[in-house]
């Protein structure tokens, strides 16, 4: 019995040593990739998404750091500069708010973080960063539409597209992926204040099961009353959808941004198309 206990103790010590070595390697040895977020942007991603992202980066040999800036960190350019100077990461991706703040104040973040390759999200300020990521939302919505079209191929007109043509220019690209009569489109830009009520009534009449919504202002108005429709929405609308009604999201490909960053040269001031991806949250079909 004594030998058995000693054997078990030795095994446990070895396991603990391996775990401690792995943790030390992760935190002390792996190069780092930092995402600079903010309070609003952080709510756009679920805990499971972030855990999966950390695991994906670890498999690629990088430790992911998510740094959340508060409003006090963007009180003035000097405070902002001091907050970023603490990152000490091989690669840094600025979220939408941090990117916009740097552009607004003409802050050369590439120069500020001389030991990091800096990527930013937006449409302006390419000379302030090593790479400017241009969001390709259309790619994610086409991916989502193809997936839903395949799932509903045996059904009849149980998918809706809810959008605003004043904001979304690729609605026809989405509907073209469905068979004739396979999707019902509702454009808020062509309707008045009764849009939400009338749309819900018509979707109920048509037996809509899934609604794709790239963008529509006042999204929360669809949920004043309980409904059975499941929604696929832009990732920034995630928190506006009751959990029971959220079917999927379309958002930026945060996994692929590592591959993009690796191809960026310090000081290159380039732009890169950043594709969006579709992620299913739950099943209804």
Tab-separated table of C-alpha atoms in Angstrom:
chain	number	residue	atom	x	y	z
A	1	UNK	CA	0.000	0.000	0.000
A	2	UNK	CA	2.876	2.360	0.820
A	3	UNK	CA	4.460	1.831	-2.612
A	4	UNK	CA	1.122	2.508	-4.292
A	5	UNK	CA	0.719	5.794	-2.433
A	6	UNK	CA	4.217	6.842	-3.353
A	7	UNK	CA	3.548	5.984	-7.009
A	8	UNK	CA	0.341	8.033	-6.992
A	9	UNK	CA	2.152	10.928	-5.332
A	10	UNK	CA	4.932	10.819	-7.923
A	11	UNK	CA	2.395	10.788	-10.778
A	12	UNK	CA	0.515	13.756	-9.291
A	13	UNK	CA	3.755	15.693	-8.841
A	14	UNK	CA	4.734	14.976	-12.445
A	15	UNK	CA	1.316	16.090	-13.703
A	16	UNK	CA	1.543	19.271	-11.643
A	17	UNK	CA	5.038	19.934	-12.981
A	18	UNK	CA	3.842	19.517	-16.574
A	19	UNK	CA	0.894	21.861	-15.956
A	20	UNK	CA	3.124	24.486	-14.332
A	21	UNK	CA	5.614	24.208	-17.188
A	22	UNK	CA	2.834	24.646	-19.750
A	23	UNK	CA	1.424	27.678	-17.906
A	24	UNK	CA	4.887	29.224	-17.581
A	25	UNK	CA	5.561	28.623	-21.264
A	26	UNK	CA	2.218	30.216	-22.210
A	27	UNK	CA	2.679	33.359	-20.123
A	28	UNK	CA	6.452	33.819	-20.251
A	29	UNK	CA	7.664	32.380	-23.554
A	30	UNK	CA	4.978	32.665	-26.229
A	31	UNK	CA	4.967	35.873	-28.317
A	32	UNK	CA	1.876	37.975	-27.677
A	33	UNK	CA	-0.934	39.315	-29.805
A	34	UNK	CA	-2.975	42.117	-28.217
A	35	UNK	CA	-6.494	43.216	-29.080
A	36	UNK	CA	-7.325	46.674	-27.747
A	37	UNK	CA	-11.035	46.645	-26.993
A	38	UNK	CA	-13.448	48.971	-25.213
A	39	UNK	CA	-16.506	48.511	-23.040
A	40	UNK	CA	-18.984	48.518	-25.935
A	41	UNK	CA	-16.987	46.369	-28.357
A	42	UNK	CA	-16.314	43.761	-25.665
A	43	UNK	CA	-20.044	43.055	-25.323
A	44	UNK	CA	-20.173	42.039	-29.006
A	45	UNK	CA	-18.363	38.759	-28.345
A	46	UNK	CA	-19.492	35.871	-26.164
A	47	UNK	CA	-17.318	34.198	-23.546
A	48	UNK	CA	-17.209	31.002	-25.614
A	49	UNK	CA	-16.044	32.961	-28.664
A	50	UNK	CA	-13.166	34.496	-26.729
A	51	UNK	CA	-12.150	31.156	-25.202
A	52	UNK	CA	-12.124	29.606	-28.661
A	53	UNK	CA	-10.089	32.533	-29.957
A	54	UNK	CA	-7.502	32.147	-27.194
A	55	UNK	CA	-7.200	28.434	-27.929
A	56	UNK	CA	-6.830	29.104	-31.667
A	57	UNK	CA	-4.042	31.616	-31.077
A	58	UNK	CA	-2.281	29.282	-28.640
A	59	UNK	CA	-2.275	26.519	-31.266
A	60	UNK	CA	-0.624	28.996	-33.633
A	61	UNK	CA	2.028	29.756	-31.017
A	62	UNK	CA	0.750	33.087	-29.690
A	63	UNK	CA	-0.712	34.268	-26.409
A	64	UNK	CA	-3.769	36.427	-26.912
A	65	UNK	CA	-4.134	39.472	-24.679
A	66	UNK	CA	-7.398	41.420	-24.651
A	67	UNK	CA	-6.919	44.901	-23.201
A	68	UNK	CA	-10.074	46.864	-22.461
A	69	UNK	CA	-9.720	50.642	-22.504
A	70	UNK	CA	-12.168	52.725	-20.518
A	71	UNK	CA	-13.392	56.247	-21.228
A	72	UNK	CA	-10.698	57.591	-18.895
A	73	UNK	CA	-8.000	56.094	-21.158
A	74	UNK	CA	-9.284	58.228	-24.009
A	75	UNK	CA	-9.600	61.413	-21.977
A	76	UNK	CA	-6.763	63.060	-23.883
A	77	UNK	CA	-4.046	61.932	-26.345
A	78	UNK	CA	-1.342	61.721	-23.678
A	79	UNK	CA	-3.424	59.402	-21.480
A	80	UNK	CA	-4.233	57.307	-24.547
A	81	UNK	CA	-0.544	57.130	-25.465
A	82	UNK	CA	0.396	56.031	-21.953
A	83	UNK	CA	-2.264	53.300	-21.975
A	84	UNK	CA	-0.989	51.872	-25.272
A	85	UNK	CA	2.677	52.071	-24.231
A	86	UNK	CA	2.009	49.366	-21.608
A	87	UNK	CA	1.055	46.735	-24.180
A	88	UNK	CA	4.529	45.375	-25.052
A	89	UNK	CA	3.103	42.964	-27.644
A	90	UNK	CA	4.483	41.672	-30.916
A	91	UNK	CA	1.216	42.509	-32.687
A	92	UNK	CA	-1.495	44.979	-31.684
A	93	UNK	CA	-4.973	45.331	-33.182
A	94	UNK	CA	-6.894	48.458	-32.213
A	95	UNK	CA	-10.649	48.028	-31.937
A	96	UNK	CA	-13.039	50.427	-33.713
A	97	UNK	CA	-13.187	53.013	-30.907
A	98	UNK	CA	-9.424	53.116	-30.291
A	99	UNK	CA	-8.792	53.284	-34.047
A	100	UNK	CA	-11.236	56.163	-34.460
A	101	UNK	CA	-9.715	58.021	-31.498
A	102	UNK	CA	-6.236	57.736	-32.991
A	103	UNK	CA	-7.483	59.010	-36.370
A	104	UNK	CA	-9.452	61.857	-34.787
A	105	UNK	CA	-6.371	63.047	-32.911
A	106	UNK	CA	-3.891	62.218	-35.717
A	107	UNK	CA	-1.842	59.946	-33.457
A	108	UNK	CA	0.869	57.962	-35.224
A	109	UNK	CA	0.366	54.699	-33.339
A	110	UNK	CA	2.880	52.847	-35.500
A	111	UNK	CA	5.556	55.271	-34.307
A	112	UNK	CA	4.295	55.187	-30.709
A	113	UNK	CA	4.553	51.369	-30.590
A	114	UNK	CA	7.872	51.050	-32.360
A	115	UNK	CA	8.351	47.414	-31.321
A	116	UNK	CA	4.880	46.253	-32.354
A	117	UNK	CA	3.167	45.716	-35.675
A	118	UNK	CA	-0.004	47.821	-35.323
A	119	UNK	CA	-3.259	47.104	-37.129
A	120	UNK	CA	-6.385	49.256	-36.897
A	121	UNK	CA	-10.009	48.897	-37.954
A	122	UNK	CA	-11.601	51.611	-40.067
A	123	UNK	CA	-11.592	53.425	-43.371
A	124	UNK	CA	-9.205	56.283	-42.565
A	125	UNK	CA	-5.750	56.855	-41.138
A	126	UNK	CA	-3.696	54.319	-43.078
A	127	UNK	CA	-0.591	56.475	-42.512
A	128	UNK	CA	-0.989	56.189	-38.723
A	129	UNK	CA	-0.813	52.398	-38.529
A	130	UNK	CA	1.196	49.592	-40.077
A	131	UNK	CA	-1.998	48.150	-41.550
A	132	UNK	CA	-5.558	49.420	-41.855
A	133	UNK	CA	-8.201	46.677	-41.853
A	134	UNK	CA	-11.127	47.436	-44.183
A	135	UNK	CA	-14.170	45.532	-42.928
A	136	UNK	CA	-15.813	43.379	-45.619
A	137	UNK	CA	-19.218	42.777	-44.047
A	138	UNK	CA	-20.677	41.612	-47.365
A	139	UNK	CA	-18.495	38.483	-47.357
A	140	UNK	CA	-19.936	37.333	-44.031
A	141	UNK	CA	-23.516	37.879	-45.102
A	142	UNK	CA	-23.035	35.962	-48.324
A	143	UNK	CA	-21.577	33.096	-46.291
A	144	UNK	CA	-24.555	33.165	-43.908
A	145	UNK	CA	-27.022	33.325	-46.793
A	146	UNK	CA	-25.463	30.345	-48.573
A	147	UNK	CA	-25.634	28.315	-45.373
A	148	UNK	CA	-29.281	29.187	-44.685
A	149	UNK	CA	-30.273	28.654	-48.330
A	150	UNK	CA	-28.903	25.120	-48.149
A	151	UNK	CA	-30.655	24.376	-44.850
A	152	UNK	CA	-34.022	25.635	-46.078
A	153	UNK	CA	-33.861	24.231	-49.615
A	154	UNK	CA	-36.693	21.803	-48.875
A	155	UNK	CA	-38.900	24.492	-47.332
A	156	UNK	CA	-40.990	27.202	-48.928
A	157	UNK	CA	-40.505	30.901	-48.225
A	158	UNK	CA	-39.637	30.616	-44.524
A	159	UNK	CA	-36.643	32.977	-44.587
A	160	UNK	CA	-36.735	36.767	-44.335
A	161	UNK	CA	-34.217	39.511	-45.069
A	162	UNK	CA	-34.736	42.578	-42.881
A	163	UNK	CA	-32.538	45.551	-43.748
A	164	UNK	CA	-32.219	49.224	-44.643
A	165	UNK	CA	-31.271	49.891	-48.255
A	166	UNK	CA	-29.955	53.329	-47.227
A	167	UNK	CA	-27.223	51.485	-45.296
A	168	UNK	CA	-26.891	48.035	-46.907
A	169	UNK	CA	-25.953	47.952	-50.589
A	170	UNK	CA	-25.727	44.189	-51.079
A	171	UNK	CA	-29.306	43.073	-50.391
A	172	UNK	CA	-29.695	41.816	-53.978
A	173	UNK	CA	-26.526	39.739	-53.578
A	174	UNK	CA	-28.126	38.040	-50.575
A	175	UNK	CA	-31.505	37.343	-52.167
A	176	UNK	CA	-29.863	36.001	-55.344
A	177	UNK	CA	-28.484	33.071	-53.334
A	178	UNK	CA	-31.999	31.793	-52.603
A	179	UNK	CA	-34.325	30.094	-55.070
A	180	UNK	CA	-37.184	32.163	-56.457
A	181	UNK	CA	-39.663	32.842	-53.653
A	182	UNK	CA	-37.247	31.430	-51.073
A	183	UNK	CA	-36.744	34.684	-49.168
A	184	UNK	CA	-39.009	37.600	-48.281
A	185	UNK	CA	-37.321	41.026	-48.134
A	186	UNK	CA	-38.400	43.852	-45.815
A	187	UNK	CA	-36.728	47.224	-46.384
A	188	UNK	CA	-37.126	49.730	-43.543
A	189	UNK	CA	-35.901	52.574	-45.773
A	190	UNK	CA	-39.112	52.288	-47.786
A	191	UNK	CA	-41.467	52.155	-44.792
A	192	UNK	CA	-42.541	54.480	-42.019
A	193	UNK	CA	-43.005	54.160	-38.287
A	194	UNK	CA	-45.252	51.101	-38.654
A	195	UNK	CA	-42.387	49.067	-40.140
A	196	UNK	CA	-41.750	46.918	-37.072
A	197	UNK	CA	-45.372	45.970	-36.408
A	198	UNK	CA	-46.209	45.362	-40.066
A	199	UNK	CA	-43.040	43.331	-40.637
A	200	UNK	CA	-43.703	41.084	-37.657
A	201	UNK	CA	-47.290	40.538	-38.746
A	202	UNK	CA	-46.255	39.663	-42.290
A	203	UNK	CA	-43.482	37.333	-41.132
A	204	UNK	CA	-45.992	35.587	-38.891
A	205	UNK	CA	-48.409	35.219	-41.818
A	206	UNK	CA	-45.669	33.772	-44.033
A	207	UNK	CA	-44.455	31.394	-41.343
A	208	UNK	CA	-40.948	32.868	-41.257
A	209	UNK	CA	-38.538	30.763	-39.232
A	210	UNK	CA	-35.238	32.619	-39.711
A	211	UNK	CA	-34.618	36.300	-40.426
A	212	UNK	CA	-31.302	37.680	-41.663
A	213	UNK	CA	-30.693	41.241	-40.526
A	214	UNK	CA	-27.479	42.930	-41.726
A	215	UNK	CA	-28.684	46.240	-40.323
A	216	UNK	CA	-31.862	47.945	-39.227
A	217	UNK	CA	-32.102	50.817	-36.757
A	218	UNK	CA	-34.262	50.243	-33.683
A	219	UNK	CA	-33.672	46.497	-33.757
A	220	UNK	CA	-34.999	46.143	-30.207
A	221	UNK	CA	-38.491	47.156	-31.377
A	222	UNK	CA	-38.918	43.683	-32.815
A	223	UNK	CA	-38.824	42.229	-29.316
A	224	UNK	CA	-41.414	44.344	-27.519
A	225	UNK	CA	-43.514	41.212	-27.726
A	226	UNK	CA	-42.381	37.609	-27.541
A	227	UNK	CA	-41.777	36.065	-30.945
A	228	UNK	CA	-40.733	32.753	-32.442
A	229	UNK	CA	-38.538	34.048	-35.253
A	230	UNK	CA	-34.818	33.264	-34.947
A	231	UNK	CA	-32.442	36.027	-36.052
A	232	UNK	CA	-29.026	36.203	-37.673
A	233	UNK	CA	-27.616	39.649	-36.978
A	234	UNK	CA	-24.501	41.764	-37.252
A	235	UNK	CA	-22.288	40.917	-34.260
A	236	UNK	CA	-22.769	44.438	-32.887
A	237	UNK	CA	-26.508	43.738	-32.480
A	238	UNK	CA	-25.868	40.600	-30.440
A	239	UNK	CA	-26.838	42.107	-27.083
A	240	UNK	CA	-30.101	43.485	-28.520
A	241	UNK	CA	-31.440	39.991	-29.286
A	242	UNK	CA	-33.015	37.804	-26.577
A	243	UNK	CA	-30.976	34.618	-26.209
A	244	UNK	CA	-33.964	32.498	-27.250
A	245	UNK	CA	-34.201	34.378	-30.575
A	246	UNK	CA	-30.510	34.559	-31.503
A	247	UNK	CA	-29.641	32.015	-34.200
A	248	UNK	CA	-26.302	33.332	-35.438
A	249	UNK	CA	-24.031	36.319	-35.938
A	250	UNK	CA	-21.902	37.778	-38.712
A	251	UNK	CA	-18.704	39.412	-37.520
A	252	UNK	CA	-15.026	40.027	-38.261
A	253	UNK	CA	-12.725	37.032	-38.618
A	254	UNK	CA	-10.606	37.535	-35.508
A	255	UNK	CA	-8.864	34.199	-36.037
A	256	UNK	CA	-7.620	35.121	-39.503
A	257	UNK	CA	-6.320	38.529	-38.412
A	258	UNK	CA	-3.231	36.792	-36.995
A	259	UNK	CA	-2.329	35.531	-40.477
A	260	UNK	CA	-2.888	39.034	-41.850
A	261	UNK	CA	-0.659	40.560	-39.172
A	262	UNK	CA	2.197	38.163	-39.893
A	263	UNK	CA	2.365	39.454	-43.483
A	264	UNK	CA	2.533	43.117	-42.437
A	265	UNK	CA	5.903	44.856	-42.390
A	266	UNK	CA	6.582	47.464	-39.725
A	267	UNK	CA	6.144	50.953	-41.180
A	268	UNK	CA	4.464	49.721	-44.381
A	269	UNK	CA	1.180	51.656	-43.826
A	270	UNK	CA	-0.823	49.229	-45.959
A	271	UNK	CA	-4.530	48.427	-46.191
A	272	UNK	CA	-6.046	44.960	-46.151
A	273	UNK	CA	-9.537	43.652	-46.843
A	274	UNK	CA	-10.840	41.979	-43.670
A	275	UNK	CA	-13.484	39.344	-44.315
A	276	UNK	CA	-16.401	38.708	-41.981
A	277	UNK	CA	-17.565	35.213	-41.036
A	278	UNK	CA	-20.875	33.600	-40.110
A	279	UNK	CA	-21.171	31.803	-36.780
A	280	UNK	CA	-24.167	29.732	-35.803
A	281	UNK	CA	-25.246	30.123	-32.188
A	282	UNK	CA	-28.115	27.650	-31.912
A	283	UNK	CA	-30.266	25.258	-33.955
A	284	UNK	CA	-33.894	25.667	-34.980
A	285	UNK	CA	-33.976	23.620	-38.197
